[in-house]
Amino acid sequence: MTYEDLAARLSAIDERIADSARAAGRDPGEITRIVVTKFHPAQLVRDLHALGVGEVGENRQQELTAKRAELTDLDLRWHFIGQAQTNKAAAIRRASDVVHSVDRARLADSLHRAATDDRSLDVLVQVNLTEDADRGGSTLADAEALAEHVLGLDSLRLRGVMAVAPLDEDPASAFTRLREVADRIRLLAPDATWISAGMTGDFAEAIAAGATHLRIGSAITGPRPERG
Ligand SMILES: *Cc1c(COP(=O)(O)O)cnc(C)c1O
C-alpha cells in the first residue's frame, strides 16, 4: 500500500469512528484509536507515525520488542494486546506502555515483579466474553477479583477492561456484558475508566457500548502479511 493509500484509509476510519460516536451521543474526542500493526514491518509504523498516529498495538512480545527497538526515535505509545506468557512478563513490561491482556493473577504478579523503577505500568483486565476458555481473558465472574488483585500491586495502575467480541454472537450484546463488568470494576477503582473494545468489524457496536479505546488493524493497514 502506498503512503497516500494509508493516509486515505486512516482518515476514512477516523471519520467512521467520529460518525459512530456522534450516533451514540458521544464526543469523538473521548475515544482513542490504537492502530494494530502486528505482522507488518516497522516501516508501516513509521508511516503511521508520520500521519499523526501516536498509539500502536502489537500482540506478540518478540515482535513488539523488535519494533520498539527499531523505532526508538519516534514518540509512540505501545499497547500490548496479545495473550501473555508469564515467563515473558519482564520483556513485555520493558516494551509496553499499556498491557491490555492481564487475565490472571499470576501474570499480574509477574508483571509487578518485573518493575525496575518507580514508574507504574498501565494495565487492563482482559475479560473473556465467550464460553471458550482458550480465547484468553478472565471469566466475567472472576474479573472483579482479578481487578482487586491488581489493585494490590503498587507497580501496576489498573485502567479498566479489555475484550474481544465472540465470533458467534452479536457484538452489541457481548459488549453490553463488558460494559457491566467495567462499571462494577470502576466502583472498586475510580481510575479504571478505560474500555478497550472494538476492532475492524465491530467498532461501531463497541463505541455504542461505551468503548474508550479501539484496537483497529486491517481496516487501516490492509490485510496482514502471512504470520512469520
Ligand atoms: C489483531 C487484533 C486486533 C485488530 O484486528 P482487526 O480486525 O484487524 O482490526 C484487535 N485486537 C486484538 C486483540 C488483536 O489481536
PDB file of C-alpha atoms and ligand atoms in Angstrom:
ATOM      1  CA  MET A   1       0.000   0.000   0.000  1.00  0.00           C
ATOM      2  CA  THR A   2       1.284   3.467  -0.786  1.00  0.00           C
ATOM      3  CA  TYR A   3       1.627   6.189   1.814  1.00  0.00           C
ATOM      4  CA  GLU A   4      -1.280   8.047   0.161  1.00  0.00           C
ATOM      5  CA  ASP A   5      -3.494   4.960   0.403  1.00  0.00           C
ATOM      6  CA  LEU A   6      -2.592   4.555   4.050  1.00  0.00           C
ATOM      7  CA  ALA A   7      -3.418   8.202   4.713  1.00  0.00           C
ATOM      8  CA  ALA A   8      -6.780   7.820   2.982  1.00  0.00           C
ATOM      9  CA  ARG A   9      -7.675   4.650   4.901  1.00  0.00           C
ATOM     10  CA  LEU A  10      -6.712   6.222   8.201  1.00  0.00           C
ATOM     11  CA  SER A  11      -8.821   9.302   7.659  1.00  0.00           C
ATOM     12  CA  ALA A  12     -11.760   7.229   6.387  1.00  0.00           C
ATOM     13  CA  ILE A  13     -11.701   5.155   9.573  1.00  0.00           C
ATOM     14  CA  ASP A  14     -11.402   8.220  11.748  1.00  0.00           C
ATOM     15  CA  GLU A  15     -14.451   9.654  10.031  1.00  0.00           C
ATOM     16  CA  ARG A  16     -16.396   6.450  10.652  1.00  0.00           C
ATOM     17  CA  ILE A  17     -15.300   6.479  14.305  1.00  0.00           C
ATOM     18  CA  ALA A  18     -16.469  10.080  14.682  1.00  0.00           C
ATOM     19  CA  ASP A  19     -19.800   9.254  12.991  1.00  0.00           C
ATOM     20  CA  SER A  20     -20.331   6.251  15.277  1.00  0.00           C
ATOM     21  CA  ALA A  21     -19.515   8.337  18.331  1.00  0.00           C
ATOM     22  CA  ARG A  22     -21.982  11.047  17.352  1.00  0.00           C
ATOM     23  CA  ALA A  23     -24.638   8.448  16.566  1.00  0.00           C
ATOM     24  CA  ALA A  24     -24.163   7.111  20.101  1.00  0.00           C
ATOM     25  CA  GLY A  25     -24.391  10.611  21.569  1.00  0.00           C
ATOM     26  CA  ARG A  26     -20.697  10.580  22.463  1.00  0.00           C
ATOM     27  CA  ASP A  27     -17.854  13.018  21.927  1.00  0.00           C
ATOM     28  CA  PRO A  28     -15.401  11.550  19.372  1.00  0.00           C
ATOM     29  CA  GLY A  29     -12.624  13.252  21.329  1.00  0.00           C
ATOM     30  CA  GLU A  30     -13.035  10.833  24.220  1.00  0.00           C
ATOM     31  CA  ILE A  31     -12.194   7.822  22.017  1.00  0.00           C
ATOM     32  CA  THR A  32      -8.605   6.666  21.464  1.00  0.00           C
ATOM     33  CA  ARG A  33      -7.873   4.815  18.239  1.00  0.00           C
ATOM     34  CA  ILE A  34      -4.998   2.349  18.577  1.00  0.00           C
ATOM     35  CA  VAL A  35      -3.625   1.102  15.247  1.00  0.00           C
ATOM     36  CA  VAL A  36      -2.788  -2.616  15.426  1.00  0.00           C
ATOM     37  CA  THR A  37       0.372  -3.158  13.368  1.00  0.00           C
ATOM     38  CA  LYS A  38       1.071  -6.834  14.074  1.00  0.00           C
ATOM     39  CA  PHE A  39       2.827  -8.768  11.275  1.00  0.00           C
ATOM     40  CA  HIS A  40       3.542  -5.529   9.407  1.00  0.00           C
ATOM     41  CA  PRO A  41       7.068  -4.160   9.120  1.00  0.00           C
ATOM     42  CA  ALA A  42       8.398  -1.320  11.268  1.00  0.00           C
ATOM     43  CA  GLN A  43       8.278   0.953   8.224  1.00  0.00           C
ATOM     44  CA  LEU A  44       4.491   0.845   8.323  1.00  0.00           C
ATOM     45  CA  VAL A  45       4.600   2.077  11.913  1.00  0.00           C
ATOM     46  CA  ARG A  46       6.955   4.830  10.798  1.00  0.00           C
ATOM     47  CA  ASP A  47       4.494   5.868   8.072  1.00  0.00           C
ATOM     48  CA  LEU A  48       1.599   5.822  10.523  1.00  0.00           C
ATOM     49  CA  HIS A  49       3.560   7.994  12.913  1.00  0.00           C
ATOM     50  CA  ALA A  50       4.215  10.464  10.100  1.00  0.00           C
ATOM     51  CA  LEU A  51       0.426  10.560   9.605  1.00  0.00           C
ATOM     52  CA  GLY A  52      -0.087  11.525  13.229  1.00  0.00           C
ATOM     53  CA  VAL A  53      -0.679   8.124  14.817  1.00  0.00           C
ATOM     54  CA  GLY A  54       0.560   8.036  18.397  1.00  0.00           C
ATOM     55  CA  GLU A  55      -0.862   4.759  19.714  1.00  0.00           C
ATOM     56  CA  VAL A  56       0.053   1.378  18.260  1.00  0.00           C
ATOM     57  CA  GLY A  57      -0.776  -2.185  19.263  1.00  0.00           C
ATOM     58  CA  GLU A  58       1.091  -5.471  18.971  1.00  0.00           C
ATOM     59  CA  ASN A  59       0.063  -8.944  20.077  1.00  0.00           C
ATOM     60  CA  ARG A  60       3.374 -10.820  20.228  1.00  0.00           C
ATOM     61  CA  GLN A  61       6.156  -9.927  22.650  1.00  0.00           C
ATOM     62  CA  GLN A  62       9.084 -10.625  20.333  1.00  0.00           C
ATOM     63  CA  GLU A  63       7.646  -8.553  17.529  1.00  0.00           C
ATOM     64  CA  LEU A  64       6.791  -5.736  19.919  1.00  0.00           C
ATOM     65  CA  THR A  65      10.276  -5.734  21.419  1.00  0.00           C
ATOM     66  CA  ALA A  66      11.934  -5.740  17.989  1.00  0.00           C
ATOM     67  CA  LYS A  67       9.773  -2.965  16.524  1.00  0.00           C
ATOM     68  CA  ARG A  68      10.078  -0.775  19.541  1.00  0.00           C
ATOM     69  CA  ALA A  69      13.868  -1.139  19.448  1.00  0.00           C
ATOM     70  CA  GLU A  70      13.868  -0.190  15.783  1.00  0.00           C
ATOM     71  CA  LEU A  71      11.686   2.877  16.337  1.00  0.00           C
ATOM     72  CA  THR A  72      13.124   4.471  19.478  1.00  0.00           C
ATOM     73  CA  ASP A  73      13.332   7.807  17.636  1.00  0.00           C
ATOM     74  CA  LEU A  74       9.512   8.001  17.420  1.00  0.00           C
ATOM     75  CA  ASP A  75       7.244   9.185  20.205  1.00  0.00           C
ATOM     76  CA  LEU A  76       4.726   6.341  20.334  1.00  0.00           C
ATOM     77  CA  ARG A  77       2.647   4.652  22.987  1.00  0.00           C
ATOM     78  CA  TRP A  78       2.930   0.873  22.640  1.00  0.00           C
ATOM     79  CA  HIS A  79      -0.040  -1.286  23.621  1.00  0.00           C
ATOM     80  CA  PHE A  80       0.438  -4.997  24.197  1.00  0.00           C
ATOM     81  CA  ILE A  81      -2.848  -6.701  23.276  1.00  0.00           C
ATOM     82  CA  GLY A  82      -1.913 -10.393  22.933  1.00  0.00           C
ATOM     83  CA  GLN A  83      -2.036 -13.396  25.196  1.00  0.00           C
ATOM     84  CA  ALA A  84       0.914 -13.155  27.542  1.00  0.00           C
ATOM     85  CA  GLN A  85       3.043 -15.985  28.854  1.00  0.00           C
ATOM     86  CA  THR A  86       4.103 -15.463  32.447  1.00  0.00           C
ATOM     87  CA  ASN A  87       7.749 -16.123  31.574  1.00  0.00           C
ATOM     88  CA  LYS A  88       7.655 -13.258  29.078  1.00  0.00           C
ATOM     89  CA  ALA A  89       6.309 -10.766  31.607  1.00  0.00           C
ATOM     90  CA  ALA A  90       9.593  -8.901  32.102  1.00  0.00           C
ATOM     91  CA  ALA A  91      10.111  -8.483  28.352  1.00  0.00           C
ATOM     92  CA  ILE A  92       6.501  -7.388  27.904  1.00  0.00           C
ATOM     93  CA  ARG A  93       6.834  -4.845  30.677  1.00  0.00           C
ATOM     94  CA  ARG A  94      10.046  -3.428  29.186  1.00  0.00           C
ATOM     95  CA  ALA A  95       8.469  -2.971  25.752  1.00  0.00           C
ATOM     96  CA  SER A  96       4.935  -1.818  26.681  1.00  0.00           C
ATOM     97  CA  ASP A  97       3.323   1.365  27.879  1.00  0.00           C
ATOM     98  CA  VAL A  98      -0.003  -0.381  28.379  1.00  0.00           C
ATOM     99  CA  VAL A  99      -0.772  -4.100  28.764  1.00  0.00           C
ATOM    100  CA  HIS A 100      -4.393  -4.858  27.780  1.00  0.00           C
ATOM    101  CA  SER A 101      -4.300  -8.585  28.406  1.00  0.00           C
ATOM    102  CA  VAL A 102      -3.927  -9.182  32.134  1.00  0.00           C
ATOM    103  CA  ASP A 103      -6.147 -12.223  32.523  1.00  0.00           C
ATOM    104  CA  ARG A 104      -4.879 -13.981  35.643  1.00  0.00           C
ATOM    105  CA  ALA A 105      -3.346 -13.122  38.997  1.00  0.00           C
ATOM    106  CA  ARG A 106      -0.093 -14.939  38.228  1.00  0.00           C
ATOM    107  CA  LEU A 107       0.512 -12.760  35.171  1.00  0.00           C
ATOM    108  CA  ALA A 108      -0.232  -9.614  37.180  1.00  0.00           C
ATOM    109  CA  ASP A 109       2.250 -10.790  39.833  1.00  0.00           C
ATOM    110  CA  SER A 110       4.933 -11.429  37.209  1.00  0.00           C
ATOM    111  CA  LEU A 111       4.413  -8.020  35.589  1.00  0.00           C
ATOM    112  CA  HIS A 112       4.614  -6.430  39.041  1.00  0.00           C
ATOM    113  CA  ARG A 113       7.819  -8.265  39.949  1.00  0.00           C
ATOM    114  CA  ALA A 114       9.375  -7.131  36.654  1.00  0.00           C
ATOM    115  CA  ALA A 115       9.244  -3.446  37.672  1.00  0.00           C
ATOM    116  CA  THR A 116      12.715  -1.927  37.557  1.00  0.00           C
ATOM    117  CA  ASP A 117      11.961   1.647  38.558  1.00  0.00           C
ATOM    118  CA  ASP A 118       9.235   3.771  40.144  1.00  0.00           C
ATOM    119  CA  ARG A 119       7.151   4.134  37.002  1.00  0.00           C
ATOM    120  CA  SER A 120       3.876   2.278  37.112  1.00  0.00           C
ATOM    121  CA  LEU A 121       2.594   0.218  34.207  1.00  0.00           C
ATOM    122  CA  ASP A 122      -0.924   0.844  32.891  1.00  0.00           C
ATOM    123  CA  VAL A 123      -2.862  -2.412  32.700  1.00  0.00           C
ATOM    124  CA  LEU A 124      -6.330  -3.606  31.752  1.00  0.00           C
ATOM    125  CA  VAL A 125      -8.099  -6.722  32.934  1.00  0.00           C
ATOM    126  CA  GLN A 126      -8.961  -8.815  29.895  1.00  0.00           C
ATOM    127  CA  VAL A 127     -12.399 -10.381  30.054  1.00  0.00           C
ATOM    128  CA  ASN A 128     -13.368 -13.431  28.033  1.00  0.00           C
ATOM    129  CA  LEU A 129     -16.844 -12.874  26.574  1.00  0.00           C
ATOM    130  CA  THR A 130     -17.005 -16.375  25.089  1.00  0.00           C
ATOM    131  CA  GLU A 131     -17.555 -19.801  26.623  1.00  0.00           C
ATOM    132  CA  ASP A 132     -14.220 -20.947  25.206  1.00  0.00           C
ATOM    133  CA  ALA A 133     -11.562 -20.871  27.926  1.00  0.00           C
ATOM    134  CA  ASP A 134      -8.774 -20.888  25.295  1.00  0.00           C
ATOM    135  CA  ARG A 135      -9.730 -17.474  23.932  1.00  0.00           C
ATOM    136  CA  GLY A 136      -7.880 -15.587  26.662  1.00  0.00           C
ATOM    137  CA  GLY A 137      -9.313 -13.427  29.387  1.00  0.00           C
ATOM    138  CA  SER A 138     -10.696 -13.838  32.848  1.00  0.00           C
ATOM    139  CA  THR A 139     -14.254 -15.116  33.166  1.00  0.00           C
ATOM    140  CA  LEU A 140     -16.859 -12.437  33.815  1.00  0.00           C
ATOM    141  CA  ALA A 141     -17.355 -13.936  37.274  1.00  0.00           C
ATOM    142  CA  ASP A 142     -13.641 -13.664  38.156  1.00  0.00           C
ATOM    143  CA  ALA A 143     -12.941 -10.249  36.662  1.00  0.00           C
ATOM    144  CA  GLU A 144     -13.663  -8.207  39.791  1.00  0.00           C
ATOM    145  CA  ALA A 145     -11.492 -10.424  41.989  1.00  0.00           C
ATOM    146  CA  LEU A 146      -8.685 -10.086  39.438  1.00  0.00           C
ATOM    147  CA  ALA A 147      -9.140  -6.313  39.421  1.00  0.00           C
ATOM    148  CA  GLU A 148      -8.854  -6.283  43.225  1.00  0.00           C
ATOM    149  CA  HIS A 149      -5.708  -8.372  42.981  1.00  0.00           C
ATOM    150  CA  VAL A 150      -4.180  -5.887  40.514  1.00  0.00           C
ATOM    151  CA  LEU A 151      -5.105  -3.009  42.825  1.00  0.00           C
ATOM    152  CA  GLY A 152      -2.932  -4.622  45.492  1.00  0.00           C
ATOM    153  CA  LEU A 153       0.177  -4.461  43.262  1.00  0.00           C
ATOM    154  CA  ASP A 154       1.582  -0.971  43.543  1.00  0.00           C
ATOM    155  CA  SER A 155       3.678  -1.014  40.353  1.00  0.00           C
ATOM    156  CA  LEU A 156       0.573  -1.628  38.240  1.00  0.00           C
ATOM    157  CA  ARG A 157      -2.066   1.006  37.535  1.00  0.00           C
ATOM    158  CA  LEU A 158      -5.436  -0.530  36.733  1.00  0.00           C
ATOM    159  CA  ARG A 159      -7.015   1.498  33.926  1.00  0.00           C
ATOM    160  CA  GLY A 160     -10.032  -0.644  33.023  1.00  0.00           C
ATOM    161  CA  VAL A 161     -11.045  -3.668  30.983  1.00  0.00           C
ATOM    162  CA  MET A 162     -10.424  -5.172  27.558  1.00  0.00           C
ATOM    163  CA  ALA A 163     -12.231  -7.764  25.465  1.00  0.00           C
ATOM    164  CA  VAL A 164     -12.570  -9.259  22.011  1.00  0.00           C
ATOM    165  CA  ALA A 165     -16.132  -9.949  20.835  1.00  0.00           C
ATOM    166  CA  PRO A 166     -17.089 -13.608  20.286  1.00  0.00           C
ATOM    167  CA  LEU A 167     -17.351 -14.763  16.668  1.00  0.00           C
ATOM    168  CA  ASP A 168     -20.746 -16.367  17.111  1.00  0.00           C
ATOM    169  CA  GLU A 169     -22.714 -13.639  18.855  1.00  0.00           C
ATOM    170  CA  ASP A 170     -23.960 -10.151  18.072  1.00  0.00           C
ATOM    171  CA  PRO A 171     -21.100  -7.928  19.299  1.00  0.00           C
ATOM    172  CA  ALA A 172     -23.570  -5.421  20.767  1.00  0.00           C
ATOM    173  CA  SER A 173     -24.878  -7.902  23.329  1.00  0.00           C
ATOM    174  CA  ALA A 174     -21.378  -9.145  24.179  1.00  0.00           C
ATOM    175  CA  PHE A 175     -20.105  -5.585  24.663  1.00  0.00           C
ATOM    176  CA  THR A 176     -23.052  -4.901  26.967  1.00  0.00           C
ATOM    177  CA  ARG A 177     -21.698  -7.584  29.323  1.00  0.00           C
ATOM    178  CA  LEU A 178     -18.278  -5.956  29.120  1.00  0.00           C
ATOM    179  CA  ARG A 179     -19.770  -2.585  29.966  1.00  0.00           C
ATOM    180  CA  GLU A 180     -21.476  -4.064  33.025  1.00  0.00           C
ATOM    181  CA  VAL A 181     -18.280  -5.568  34.379  1.00  0.00           C
ATOM    182  CA  ALA A 182     -16.426  -2.327  33.587  1.00  0.00           C
ATOM    183  CA  ASP A 183     -18.990  -0.415  35.652  1.00  0.00           C
ATOM    184  CA  ARG A 184     -18.582  -2.802  38.595  1.00  0.00           C
ATOM    185  CA  ILE A 185     -14.783  -2.556  38.468  1.00  0.00           C
ATOM    186  CA  ARG A 186     -14.995   1.222  38.369  1.00  0.00           C
ATOM    187  CA  LEU A 187     -16.727   1.119  41.753  1.00  0.00           C
ATOM    188  CA  LEU A 188     -13.586  -0.572  43.132  1.00  0.00           C
ATOM    189  CA  ALA A 189     -11.172   1.649  41.220  1.00  0.00           C
ATOM    190  CA  PRO A 190     -12.465   5.071  40.126  1.00  0.00           C
ATOM    191  CA  ASP A 191      -9.378   5.424  37.856  1.00  0.00           C
ATOM    192  CA  ALA A 192     -10.295   2.338  35.855  1.00  0.00           C
ATOM    193  CA  THR A 193     -12.290   4.188  33.208  1.00  0.00           C
ATOM    194  CA  TRP A 194     -10.957   2.567  30.051  1.00  0.00           C
ATOM    195  CA  ILE A 195     -12.916   0.072  27.973  1.00  0.00           C
ATOM    196  CA  SER A 196     -10.712  -1.421  25.246  1.00  0.00           C
ATOM    197  CA  ALA A 197     -13.070  -2.979  22.727  1.00  0.00           C
ATOM    198  CA  GLY A 198     -13.840  -2.767  19.049  1.00  0.00           C
ATOM    199  CA  MET A 199     -11.830  -3.953  16.054  1.00  0.00           C
ATOM    200  CA  THR A 200     -12.243  -3.505  12.308  1.00  0.00           C
ATOM    201  CA  GLY A 201     -15.533  -5.401  12.194  1.00  0.00           C
ATOM    202  CA  ASP A 202     -17.255  -4.207  15.340  1.00  0.00           C
ATOM    203  CA  PHE A 203     -16.008  -0.813  16.439  1.00  0.00           C
ATOM    204  CA  ALA A 204     -19.385   0.919  15.945  1.00  0.00           C
ATOM    205  CA  GLU A 205     -21.038  -1.545  18.370  1.00  0.00           C
ATOM    206  CA  ALA A 206     -18.145  -1.090  20.802  1.00  0.00           C
ATOM    207  CA  ILE A 207     -18.496   2.686  20.694  1.00  0.00           C
ATOM    208  CA  ALA A 208     -22.237   2.368  21.330  1.00  0.00           C
ATOM    209  CA  ALA A 209     -21.440   0.229  24.394  1.00  0.00           C
ATOM    210  CA  GLY A 210     -19.007   2.795  25.782  1.00  0.00           C
ATOM    211  CA  ALA A 211     -15.598   1.741  24.429  1.00  0.00           C
ATOM    212  CA  THR A 212     -12.880   4.302  25.100  1.00  0.00           C
ATOM    213  CA  HIS A 213     -10.040   2.529  23.255  1.00  0.00           C
ATOM    214  CA  LEU A 214     -10.482   0.886  19.848  1.00  0.00           C
ATOM    215  CA  ARG A 215      -7.919  -1.581  18.502  1.00  0.00           C
ATOM    216  CA  ILE A 216      -8.117  -1.335  14.722  1.00  0.00           C
ATOM    217  CA  GLY A 217      -5.840  -3.242  12.372  1.00  0.00           C
ATOM    218  CA  SER A 218      -6.786  -4.371   8.908  1.00  0.00           C
ATOM    219  CA  ALA A 219      -9.231  -1.556   8.094  1.00  0.00           C
ATOM    220  CA  ILE A 220      -6.248   0.789   8.276  1.00  0.00           C
ATOM    221  CA  THR A 221      -3.225  -1.352   7.401  1.00  0.00           C
ATOM    222  CA  GLY A 222      -4.845  -3.607   4.826  1.00  0.00           C
ATOM    223  CA  PRO A 223      -4.676  -7.385   5.097  1.00  0.00           C
ATOM    224  CA  ARG A 224      -1.907  -8.708   7.304  1.00  0.00           C
ATOM    225  CA  PRO A 225       1.070 -10.422   5.696  1.00  0.00           C
ATOM    226  CA  GLU A 226       1.389 -14.146   6.423  1.00  0.00           C
ATOM    227  CA  ARG A 227       2.392 -14.814  10.006  1.00  0.00           C
ATOM    228  CA  GLY A 228       6.147 -15.268  10.116  1.00  0.00           C
TER     229      GLY A 228
HETATM  230  C1  LIG B   1      -5.374  -8.254  15.574  1.00  0.00           C
HETATM  231  C2  LIG B   1      -6.125  -7.733  16.737  1.00  0.00           C
HETATM  232  C3  LIG B   1      -6.944  -6.593  16.607  1.00  0.00           C
HETATM  233  C4  LIG B   1      -7.191  -5.882  15.287  1.00  0.00           C
HETATM  234  O1  LIG B   1      -7.971  -6.671  14.455  1.00  0.00           O
HETATM  235  P1  LIG B   1      -8.600  -6.129  13.041  1.00  0.00           P
HETATM  236  O2  LIG B   1      -9.777  -6.981  12.842  1.00  0.00           O
HETATM  237  O3  LIG B   1      -7.529  -6.287  12.033  1.00  0.00           O
HETATM  238  O4  LIG B   1      -8.958  -4.707  13.261  1.00  0.00           O
HETATM  239  C5  LIG B   1      -7.586  -6.132  17.748  1.00  0.00           C
HETATM  240  N1  LIG B   1      -7.435  -6.739  18.940  1.00  0.00           N
HETATM  241  C6  LIG B   1      -6.666  -7.822  19.110  1.00  0.00           C
HETATM  242  C7  LIG B   1      -6.550  -8.438  20.459  1.00  0.00           C
HETATM  243  C8  LIG B   1      -5.982  -8.355  18.016  1.00  0.00           C
HETATM  244  O5  LIG B   1      -5.215  -9.442  18.186  1.00  0.00           O
END
